[in-house]
Amino acid sequence: MSGVVHTNTAELFLVGQDASNMMGDPAGVCYPTSTAEVQEAVRWARAKGMTFIARGAGTGLAGGAIPTAGSLVICLTKMNQIRSIDVARRSAWVEPGVLNADLSRRTSRHGLHFAPDPSSQQSCTIGGNVANNSGGPHCLSEGVTSAHILALEVVLPSGEVCILDAENSLFDLRGAFVGSEGMFGIATAIEVRLVQNPPHVSTMVVGFASVHEGAMAVSAIIAHGIIPSALEMMDAPITRAVEEYVHAGFPLDAAAMLIVEIDGLEHSVSHGSLEVKDIVHRFGATSFRVAKSSAERALIWKGRKTAFGAIARIQPNYYLHDTVVPRKKLAEVLSQVSIIAAQEQLQVMNVFHAGDGNLHPILMFDKRVDGVMDRVHRAGSEIVRVSLEAGGVLSGEHGIGLEKRDFMRWMFTENDLLFQQKLRSAFDPEGISNPHKVLPRGSGCADMSSIPPGSWV
Amino acid sequence: MLRSEVNLGSAVTDLQHQMASSDTVCIVGSNSTDVAPADTDASVLQAPAGLISYEPDELMISLFAGTSIADVNIELQRANQRIVVPDWGTIGGAIATRRNGLRESHHLTLPNNVLRCTVIAADGSLYQGGGQVVKNVSGFDLVKLVVGSWGLLGLIVEVTMRTEPIPQVSQWLQSVDPTASDQVNHLYKPAVITHVNEATFVLLEGNEQDVNQEISRLNGFALCDMPKLDRSLQMDRLHHLSHDMPHSIERSIRKQFDPSNKLNKHIATQRDLLT
């Protein structure tokens, strides 16, 4: 096994990072191609007294894939086979390194797709989606990753292989594993649920004169009993940045725009769209456009999902946040976010899953400016604080990782955290699988460690 | 109408004391599910009932777990909403037994609709999982663990559930021609497909014109009422697990959550989960 563990500086530099602003300290990296090789890697690490961390594409934003404590990085990108597709049952067994968008591309000829669609779907892996219980715009009606995972083959931290599914345990071990951020073991095969492609889709782009009116319209649509397949908001700064290079026809005069998508059978789509049109106009919509072709729809979604790339046109660095608030508090919390950014003299843009109340404020900065990181971090913790005060939660889809572990006490009691630790201990009694994540430091329940360079909480 | 019970904190505190001071505890809802008889010397604990808060516009309701589902649905109907759980027993009981009804084929099944729950642990302490929002990945998912845990991890006292709008129409159909069953596979996201003896039952829900159009595509099916099913067929997972042996992780979880084997011994014995 040691023969296939790489320790050269360049590779360790690469796997020491993810899409957060942190840097880890990996001791080695290996690229298994089978369940047996993952098992061997885990056993090898155990025998050496090392901890280990599973890694997919490294697109996570909360530092969940940052190796700590000199872990062995078990990189799963070479386990990228779709093992089987069961069209009748609408399910597939896939390996963890399969890319999210590839799975939907490969199943499209059967009229099926994998519903969770994070913005990183062109590069993120299904294994990473399982670890983070990932979301995406279309999780509003379809539910997040957990609702789409039927079974898992897992290499436990002990080195044993087991299946977690609905038939072989009373407790929902599958449900407990999804979203455990790599701390319960390594998923080596994943049975996913596939969803029928909708026969009809209506995608609407609506402009508003204020963020407040847009947010009120979001609440009104849901309160009216319409569950769109996606309900996204972009504020004026990000809309302009995106429009300049995607040319999706977004309204440049609007202070906020919504993308509302309704899919399903013919009449529910046509009636739903009419109702949405009616509601948004009642809330002061300044423009309303329906995509007339699938190409137009694709361009709208390209604009939405590549929004983060557009930021480079404004500032070299950005920090993307992720909290959830009750929908009725959207307008209030968004205005607090802009005050917080102004206080720290930072530019902020918002592009987010409004229908879920899932905020994604993006703080933009140039990290070469002295002291700017302190301001970014202060603003970040204030955003978390106001979200919790509004009755919200720490994270809607990015996870806790290293980024938010020390905020966990803001949301949970010590006893809540103790029971989370008990669950972790049942899977990983020695705390060797992706140590030091999620649970806060300084309590009986955290793995003991130093903070990796670059982490800020 | 459901009474708002925001002052039941003392009832919860009393239950915590009873839990802490008992050696053996049997957790019950409304006894709507058949299980092996509990130990006669067990303290019987039951969650209080009542509404904590209901926000129709947020599609969310918070309840004490002893509330009857029939009462919940009467309350929700006033805002043209529902929870998709079979209409008997208590909400805590439905969650503890993961009583999903027939909607196994639907993506938003019971476990995905429980957003938060508060549990009295075996030692009498309170722990909470989840939050009062529709999307949440903050920490490990104690909610998923508690759903379907049969009282082996504690007494569920409070829950927050996602509600949904009542569809314009709901129509059951039954196959009258055994060769017709396969047609249901071509329907777009039917709410339920289930097979009883030789017959296939399907539930179509949504816009009236859409449902009528889907019905017209089905040959060899006839409109029918909701099939009367043996309750034990509806997700009584305790009796339908494929293995007799528990999963090794299950035993570890039990040991972590209930080290003195206090909770629902009769069920733990049946699943060989005493540690």
mmCIF file of N, CA, C and O in Angstrom, chain B residues 92-157:
data_model
loop_
_atom_site.group_PDB
_atom_site.id
_atom_site.type_symbol
_atom_site.label_atom_id
_atom_site.label_comp_id
_atom_site.label_asym_id
_atom_site.label_seq_id
_atom_site.Cartn_x
_atom_site.Cartn_y
_atom_site.Cartn_z
ATOM 1 N N GLY B 92 -45.933 11.773 17.333
ATOM 2 C CA GLY B 92 -44.706 11.176 17.878
ATOM 3 C C GLY B 92 -44.614 9.690 17.534
ATOM 4 O O GLY B 92 -43.544 9.178 17.203
ATOM 5 N N GLY B 93 -45.770 9.017 17.609
ATOM 6 C CA GLY B 93 -45.797 7.591 17.279
ATOM 7 C C GLY B 93 -45.474 7.345 15.814
ATOM 8 O O GLY B 93 -44.721 6.422 15.472
ATOM 9 N N ALA B 94 -46.027 8.196 14.949
ATOM 10 C CA ALA B 94 -45.763 8.044 13.513
ATOM 11 C C ALA B 94 -44.278 8.230 13.220
ATOM 12 O O ALA B 94 -43.688 7.506 12.421
ATOM 13 N N ILE B 95 -43.661 9.203 13.914
ATOM 14 C CA ILE B 95 -42.240 9.473 13.681
ATOM 15 C C ILE B 95 -41.389 8.336 14.257
ATOM 16 O O ILE B 95 -40.467 7.839 13.619
ATOM 17 N N ALA B 96 -41.733 7.900 15.477
ATOM 18 C CA ALA B 96 -40.938 6.850 16.121
ATOM 19 C C ALA B 96 -40.982 5.549 15.323
ATOM 20 O O ALA B 96 -40.015 4.795 15.301
ATOM 21 N N THR B 97 -42.101 5.288 14.651
ATOM 22 C CA THR B 97 -42.216 4.039 13.896
ATOM 23 C C THR B 97 -42.006 4.266 12.390
ATOM 24 O O THR B 97 -42.166 3.354 11.606
ATOM 25 N N ARG B 98 -41.667 5.492 12.035
ATOM 26 C CA ARG B 98 -41.499 5.886 10.628
ATOM 27 C C ARG B 98 -42.693 5.418 9.804
ATOM 28 O O ARG B 98 -42.546 4.721 8.801
ATOM 29 N N ARG B 99 -43.870 5.790 10.272
ATOM 30 C CA ARG B 99 -45.087 5.367 9.592
ATOM 31 C C ARG B 99 -45.362 6.325 8.439
ATOM 32 O O ARG B 99 -45.919 7.397 8.588
ATOM 33 N N ASN B 100 -44.967 5.861 7.318
ATOM 34 C CA ASN B 100 -44.889 6.685 6.142
ATOM 35 C C ASN B 100 -46.162 6.638 5.335
ATOM 36 O O ASN B 100 -46.343 7.411 4.413
ATOM 37 N N GLY B 101 -46.996 5.675 5.625
ATOM 38 C CA GLY B 101 -48.083 5.412 4.698
ATOM 39 C C GLY B 101 -47.520 4.729 3.484
ATOM 40 O O GLY B 101 -46.494 4.059 3.543
ATOM 41 N N LEU B 102 -48.173 4.942 2.367
ATOM 42 C CA LEU B 102 -47.796 4.213 1.163
ATOM 43 C C LEU B 102 -46.800 4.965 0.316
ATOM 44 O O LEU B 102 -46.417 4.517 -0.741
ATOM 45 N N ARG B 103 -46.401 6.137 0.777
ATOM 46 C CA ARG B 103 -45.647 7.007 -0.098
ATOM 47 C C ARG B 103 -44.162 6.697 -0.153
ATOM 48 O O ARG B 103 -43.346 7.591 -0.232
ATOM 49 N N GLU B 104 -43.818 5.433 -0.144
ATOM 50 C CA GLU B 104 -42.409 5.084 -0.277
ATOM 51 C C GLU B 104 -41.838 5.581 -1.599
ATOM 52 O O GLU B 104 -40.675 5.901 -1.707
ATOM 53 N N SER B 105 -42.671 5.638 -2.627
ATOM 54 C CA SER B 105 -42.155 6.007 -3.940
ATOM 55 C C SER B 105 -42.010 7.521 -4.094
ATOM 56 O O SER B 105 -41.440 8.008 -5.039
ATOM 57 N N HIS B 106 -42.520 8.248 -3.140
ATOM 58 C CA HIS B 106 -42.490 9.706 -3.237
ATOM 59 C C HIS B 106 -41.229 10.221 -2.560
ATOM 60 O O HIS B 106 -40.835 9.732 -1.525
ATOM 61 N N HIS B 107 -40.614 11.222 -3.149
ATOM 62 C CA HIS B 107 -39.323 11.663 -2.615
ATOM 63 C C HIS B 107 -39.441 12.351 -1.271
ATOM 64 O O HIS B 107 -38.547 12.290 -0.457
ATOM 65 N N LEU B 108 -40.547 13.020 -1.035
ATOM 66 C CA LEU B 108 -40.649 13.710 0.246
ATOM 67 C C LEU B 108 -41.449 12.863 1.235
ATOM 68 O O LEU B 108 -42.569 13.185 1.604
ATOM 69 N N THR B 109 -40.863 11.774 1.626
ATOM 70 C CA THR B 109 -41.508 10.873 2.572
ATOM 71 C C THR B 109 -41.304 11.396 3.997
ATOM 72 O O THR B 109 -40.591 12.374 4.207
ATOM 73 N N LEU B 110 -41.915 10.717 4.949
ATOM 74 C CA LEU B 110 -41.916 11.211 6.331
ATOM 75 C C LEU B 110 -40.547 11.702 6.839
ATOM 76 O O LEU B 110 -40.459 12.802 7.383
ATOM 77 N N PRO B 111 -39.469 10.913 6.688
ATOM 78 C CA PRO B 111 -38.206 11.391 7.253
ATOM 79 C C PRO B 111 -37.778 12.754 6.709
ATOM 80 O O PRO B 111 -37.142 13.527 7.416
ATOM 81 N N ASN B 112 -38.146 13.059 5.468
ATOM 82 C CA ASN B 112 -37.757 14.335 4.884
ATOM 83 C C ASN B 112 -38.682 15.474 5.290
ATOM 84 O O ASN B 112 -38.415 16.628 4.989
ATOM 85 N N ASN B 113 -39.767 15.136 5.959
ATOM 86 C CA ASN B 113 -40.714 16.159 6.382
ATOM 87 C C ASN B 113 -40.622 16.498 7.868
ATOM 88 O O ASN B 113 -41.322 17.386 8.339
ATOM 89 N N VAL B 114 -39.793 15.788 8.591
ATOM 90 C CA VAL B 114 -39.558 16.138 9.993
ATOM 91 C C VAL B 114 -38.362 17.078 10.012
ATOM 92 O O VAL B 114 -37.255 16.701 9.637
ATOM 93 N N LEU B 115 -38.601 18.321 10.411
ATOM 94 C CA LEU B 115 -37.548 19.324 10.326
ATOM 95 C C LEU B 115 -36.770 19.456 11.633
ATOM 96 O O LEU B 115 -35.607 19.826 11.632
ATOM 97 N N ARG B 116 -37.436 19.141 12.730
ATOM 98 C CA ARG B 116 -36.791 19.332 14.032
ATOM 99 C C ARG B 116 -37.453 18.402 15.011
ATOM 100 O O ARG B 116 -38.663 18.146 14.909
ATOM 101 N N CYS B 117 -36.717 17.844 15.945
ATOM 102 C CA CYS B 117 -37.378 17.170 17.058
ATOM 103 C C CYS B 117 -36.578 17.314 18.332
ATOM 104 O O CYS B 117 -35.350 17.428 18.319
ATOM 105 N N THR B 118 -37.315 17.357 19.436
ATOM 106 C CA THR B 118 -36.720 17.460 20.767
ATOM 107 C C THR B 118 -37.024 16.154 21.484
ATOM 108 O O THR B 118 -38.164 15.684 21.460
ATOM 109 N N VAL B 119 -35.994 15.586 22.111
ATOM 110 C CA VAL B 119 -36.102 14.240 22.655
ATOM 111 C C VAL B 119 -35.626 14.238 24.108
ATOM 112 O O VAL B 119 -34.634 14.902 24.432
ATOM 113 N N ILE B 120 -36.347 13.505 24.964
ATOM 114 C CA ILE B 120 -35.833 13.266 26.317
ATOM 115 C C ILE B 120 -35.005 11.988 26.262
ATOM 116 O O ILE B 120 -35.512 10.912 25.925
ATOM 117 N N ALA B 121 -33.718 12.119 26.554
ATOM 118 C CA ALA B 121 -32.811 10.979 26.482
ATOM 119 C C ALA B 121 -33.009 10.069 27.690
ATOM 120 O O ALA B 121 -33.685 10.440 28.657
ATOM 121 N N ALA B 122 -32.398 8.900 27.633
ATOM 122 C CA ALA B 122 -32.535 7.918 28.710
ATOM 123 C C ALA B 122 -32.094 8.482 30.059
ATOM 124 O O ALA B 122 -32.629 8.110 31.107
ATOM 125 N N ASP B 123 -31.129 9.410 30.046
ATOM 126 C CA ASP B 123 -30.655 9.973 31.321
ATOM 127 C C ASP B 123 -31.522 11.148 31.793
ATOM 128 O O ASP B 123 -31.205 11.788 32.792
ATOM 129 N N GLY B 124 -32.595 11.449 31.053
ATOM 130 C CA GLY B 124 -33.486 12.533 31.451
ATOM 131 C C GLY B 124 -33.123 13.873 30.842
ATOM 132 O O GLY B 124 -33.876 14.836 30.970
ATOM 133 N N SER B 125 -31.981 13.955 30.180
ATOM 134 C CA SER B 125 -31.592 15.230 29.554
ATOM 135 C C SER B 125 -32.346 15.411 28.238
ATOM 136 O O SER B 125 -32.879 14.460 27.677
ATOM 137 N N LEU B 126 -32.383 16.669 27.767
ATOM 138 C CA LEU B 126 -33.051 16.973 26.499
ATOM 139 C C LEU B 126 -32.023 17.127 25.397
ATOM 140 O O LEU B 126 -30.994 17.774 25.592
ATOM 141 N N TYR B 127 -32.273 16.539 24.235
ATOM 142 C CA TYR B 127 -31.456 16.893 23.072
ATOM 143 C C TYR B 127 -32.355 17.192 21.891
ATOM 144 O O TYR B 127 -33.467 16.682 21.785
ATOM 145 N N GLN B 128 -31.832 18.073 21.023
ATOM 146 C CA GLN B 128 -32.617 18.525 19.883
ATOM 147 C C GLN B 128 -31.826 18.348 18.599
ATOM 148 O O GLN B 128 -30.620 18.563 18.574
ATOM 149 N N GLY B 129 -32.507 17.938 17.567
ATOM 150 C CA GLY B 129 -31.885 17.868 16.248
ATOM 151 C C GLY B 129 -32.686 18.710 15.282
ATOM 152 O O GLY B 129 -33.869 18.937 15.469
ATOM 153 N N GLY B 130 -32.008 19.208 14.238
ATOM 154 C CA GLY B 130 -32.694 19.958 13.193
ATOM 155 C C GLY B 130 -32.950 21.396 13.574
ATOM 156 O O GLY B 130 -32.372 21.916 14.534
ATOM 157 N N GLY B 131 -33.823 22.073 12.820
ATOM 158 C CA GLY B 131 -34.120 23.476 13.065
ATOM 159 C C GLY B 131 -35.443 23.843 12.426
ATOM 160 O O GLY B 131 -36.025 23.044 11.692
ATOM 161 N N GLN B 132 -35.894 25.077 12.708
ATOM 162 C CA GLN B 132 -37.205 25.491 12.196
ATOM 163 C C GLN B 132 -37.088 26.209 10.859
ATOM 164 O O GLN B 132 -37.586 27.314 10.671
ATOM 165 N N VAL B 133 -36.398 25.562 9.945
ATOM 166 C CA VAL B 133 -36.296 26.030 8.560
ATOM 167 C C VAL B 133 -36.397 24.796 7.665
ATOM 168 O O VAL B 133 -36.266 23.668 8.146
ATOM 169 N N VAL B 134 -36.616 25.016 6.362
ATOM 170 C CA VAL B 134 -36.881 23.874 5.482
ATOM 171 C C VAL B 134 -35.611 23.231 4.937
ATOM 172 O O VAL B 134 -35.670 22.192 4.287
ATOM 173 N N LYS B 135 -34.465 23.829 5.195
ATOM 174 C CA LYS B 135 -33.223 23.305 4.631
ATOM 175 C C LYS B 135 -32.140 23.506 5.675
ATOM 176 O O LYS B 135 -31.983 24.618 6.187
ATOM 177 N N ASN B 136 -31.387 22.455 5.976
ATOM 178 C CA ASN B 136 -30.514 22.556 7.143
ATOM 179 C C ASN B 136 -29.477 21.450 7.125
ATOM 180 O O ASN B 136 -29.826 20.278 7.141
ATOM 181 N N VAL B 137 -28.208 21.807 7.078
ATOM 182 C CA VAL B 137 -27.157 20.793 7.220
ATOM 183 C C VAL B 137 -26.202 21.176 8.351
ATOM 184 O O VAL B 137 -25.009 20.977 8.258
ATOM 185 N N SER B 138 -26.790 21.721 9.428
ATOM 186 C CA SER B 138 -25.964 22.152 10.552
ATOM 187 C C SER B 138 -25.730 20.985 11.501
ATOM 188 O O SER B 138 -26.580 20.672 12.320
ATOM 189 N N GLY B 139 -24.597 20.342 11.379
ATOM 190 C CA GLY B 139 -24.256 19.260 12.296
ATOM 191 C C GLY B 139 -24.813 17.926 11.854
ATOM 192 O O GLY B 139 -25.428 17.803 10.790
ATOM 193 N N PHE B 140 -24.566 16.895 12.679
ATOM 194 C CA PHE B 140 -25.002 15.549 12.327
ATOM 195 C C PHE B 140 -26.522 15.442 12.457
ATOM 196 O O PHE B 140 -27.138 16.119 13.262
ATOM 197 N N ASP B 141 -27.098 14.562 11.637
ATOM 198 C CA ASP B 141 -28.545 14.551 11.471
ATOM 199 C C ASP B 141 -29.243 13.658 12.502
ATOM 200 O O ASP B 141 -29.593 12.515 12.230
ATOM 201 N N LEU B 142 -29.442 14.221 13.696
ATOM 202 C CA LEU B 142 -30.122 13.443 14.739
ATOM 203 C C LEU B 142 -31.588 13.213 14.390
ATOM 204 O O LEU B 142 -32.185 12.234 14.846
ATOM 205 N N VAL B 143 -32.164 14.078 13.556
ATOM 206 C CA VAL B 143 -33.572 13.900 13.186
ATOM 207 C C VAL B 143 -33.745 12.588 12.412
ATOM 208 O O VAL B 143 -34.609 11.769 12.740
ATOM 209 N N LYS B 144 -32.890 12.388 11.397
ATOM 210 C CA LYS B 144 -33.009 11.148 10.610
ATOM 211 C C LYS B 144 -32.832 9.923 11.506
ATOM 212 O O LYS B 144 -33.465 8.892 11.313
ATOM 213 N N LEU B 145 -31.930 10.068 12.490
ATOM 214 C CA LEU B 145 -31.671 8.935 13.376
ATOM 215 C C LEU B 145 -32.889 8.621 14.241
ATOM 216 O O LEU B 145 -33.234 7.456 14.457
ATOM 217 N N VAL B 146 -33.537 9.662 14.722
ATOM 218 C CA VAL B 146 -34.663 9.470 15.645
ATOM 219 C C VAL B 146 -35.908 8.956 14.907
ATOM 220 O O VAL B 146 -36.676 8.159 15.444
ATOM 221 N N VAL B 147 -36.089 9.405 13.652
ATOM 222 C CA VAL B 147 -37.248 8.932 12.888
ATOM 223 C C VAL B 147 -37.089 7.420 12.664
ATOM 224 O O VAL B 147 -36.110 6.974 12.087
ATOM 225 N N GLY B 148 -38.058 6.654 13.170
ATOM 226 C CA GLY B 148 -37.997 5.204 13.012
ATOM 227 C C GLY B 148 -37.139 4.499 14.045
ATOM 228 O O GLY B 148 -36.738 3.356 13.854
ATOM 229 N N SER B 149 -36.859 5.159 15.168
ATOM 230 C CA SER B 149 -35.990 4.522 16.168
ATOM 231 C C SER B 149 -36.785 3.824 17.275
ATOM 232 O O SER B 149 -36.216 3.323 18.230
ATOM 233 N N TRP B 150 -38.110 3.781 17.154
ATOM 234 C CA TRP B 150 -38.968 2.983 18.038
ATOM 235 C C TRP B 150 -38.751 3.250 19.532
ATOM 236 O O TRP B 150 -38.801 2.328 20.344
ATOM 237 N N GLY B 151 -38.487 4.500 19.865
ATOM 238 C CA GLY B 151 -38.338 4.832 21.281
ATOM 239 C C GLY B 151 -37.061 4.295 21.906
ATOM 240 O O GLY B 151 -36.889 4.368 23.119
ATOM 241 N N LEU B 152 -36.152 3.772 21.085
ATOM 242 C CA LEU B 152 -34.935 3.193 21.647
ATOM 243 C C LEU B 152 -33.865 4.245 21.910
ATOM 244 O O LEU B 152 -32.842 3.948 22.526
ATOM 245 N N LEU B 153 -34.102 5.476 21.438
ATOM 246 C CA LEU B 153 -33.103 6.524 21.615
ATOM 247 C C LEU B 153 -33.645 7.680 22.448
ATOM 248 O O LEU B 153 -32.981 8.692 22.604
ATOM 249 N N GLY B 154 -34.870 7.502 22.974
ATOM 250 C CA GLY B 154 -35.440 8.535 23.820
ATOM 251 C C GLY B 154 -36.906 8.765 23.506
ATOM 252 O O GLY B 154 -37.465 8.174 22.587
ATOM 253 N N LEU B 155 -37.517 9.648 24.319
ATOM 254 C CA LEU B 155 -38.934 9.999 24.136
ATOM 255 C C LEU B 155 -39.019 11.303 23.353
ATOM 256 O O LEU B 155 -38.542 12.348 23.812
ATOM 257 N N ILE B 156 -39.604 11.235 22.154
ATOM 258 C CA ILE B 156 -39.784 12.439 21.334
ATOM 259 C C ILE B 156 -40.875 13.288 22.003
ATOM 260 O O ILE B 156 -41.988 12.796 22.218
ATOM 261 N N VAL B 157 -40.555 14.539 22.379
ATOM 262 C CA VAL B 157 -41.565 15.385 23.026
ATOM 263 C C VAL B 157 -42.096 16.507 22.147
ATOM 264 O O VAL B 157 -43.259 16.881 22.245
#
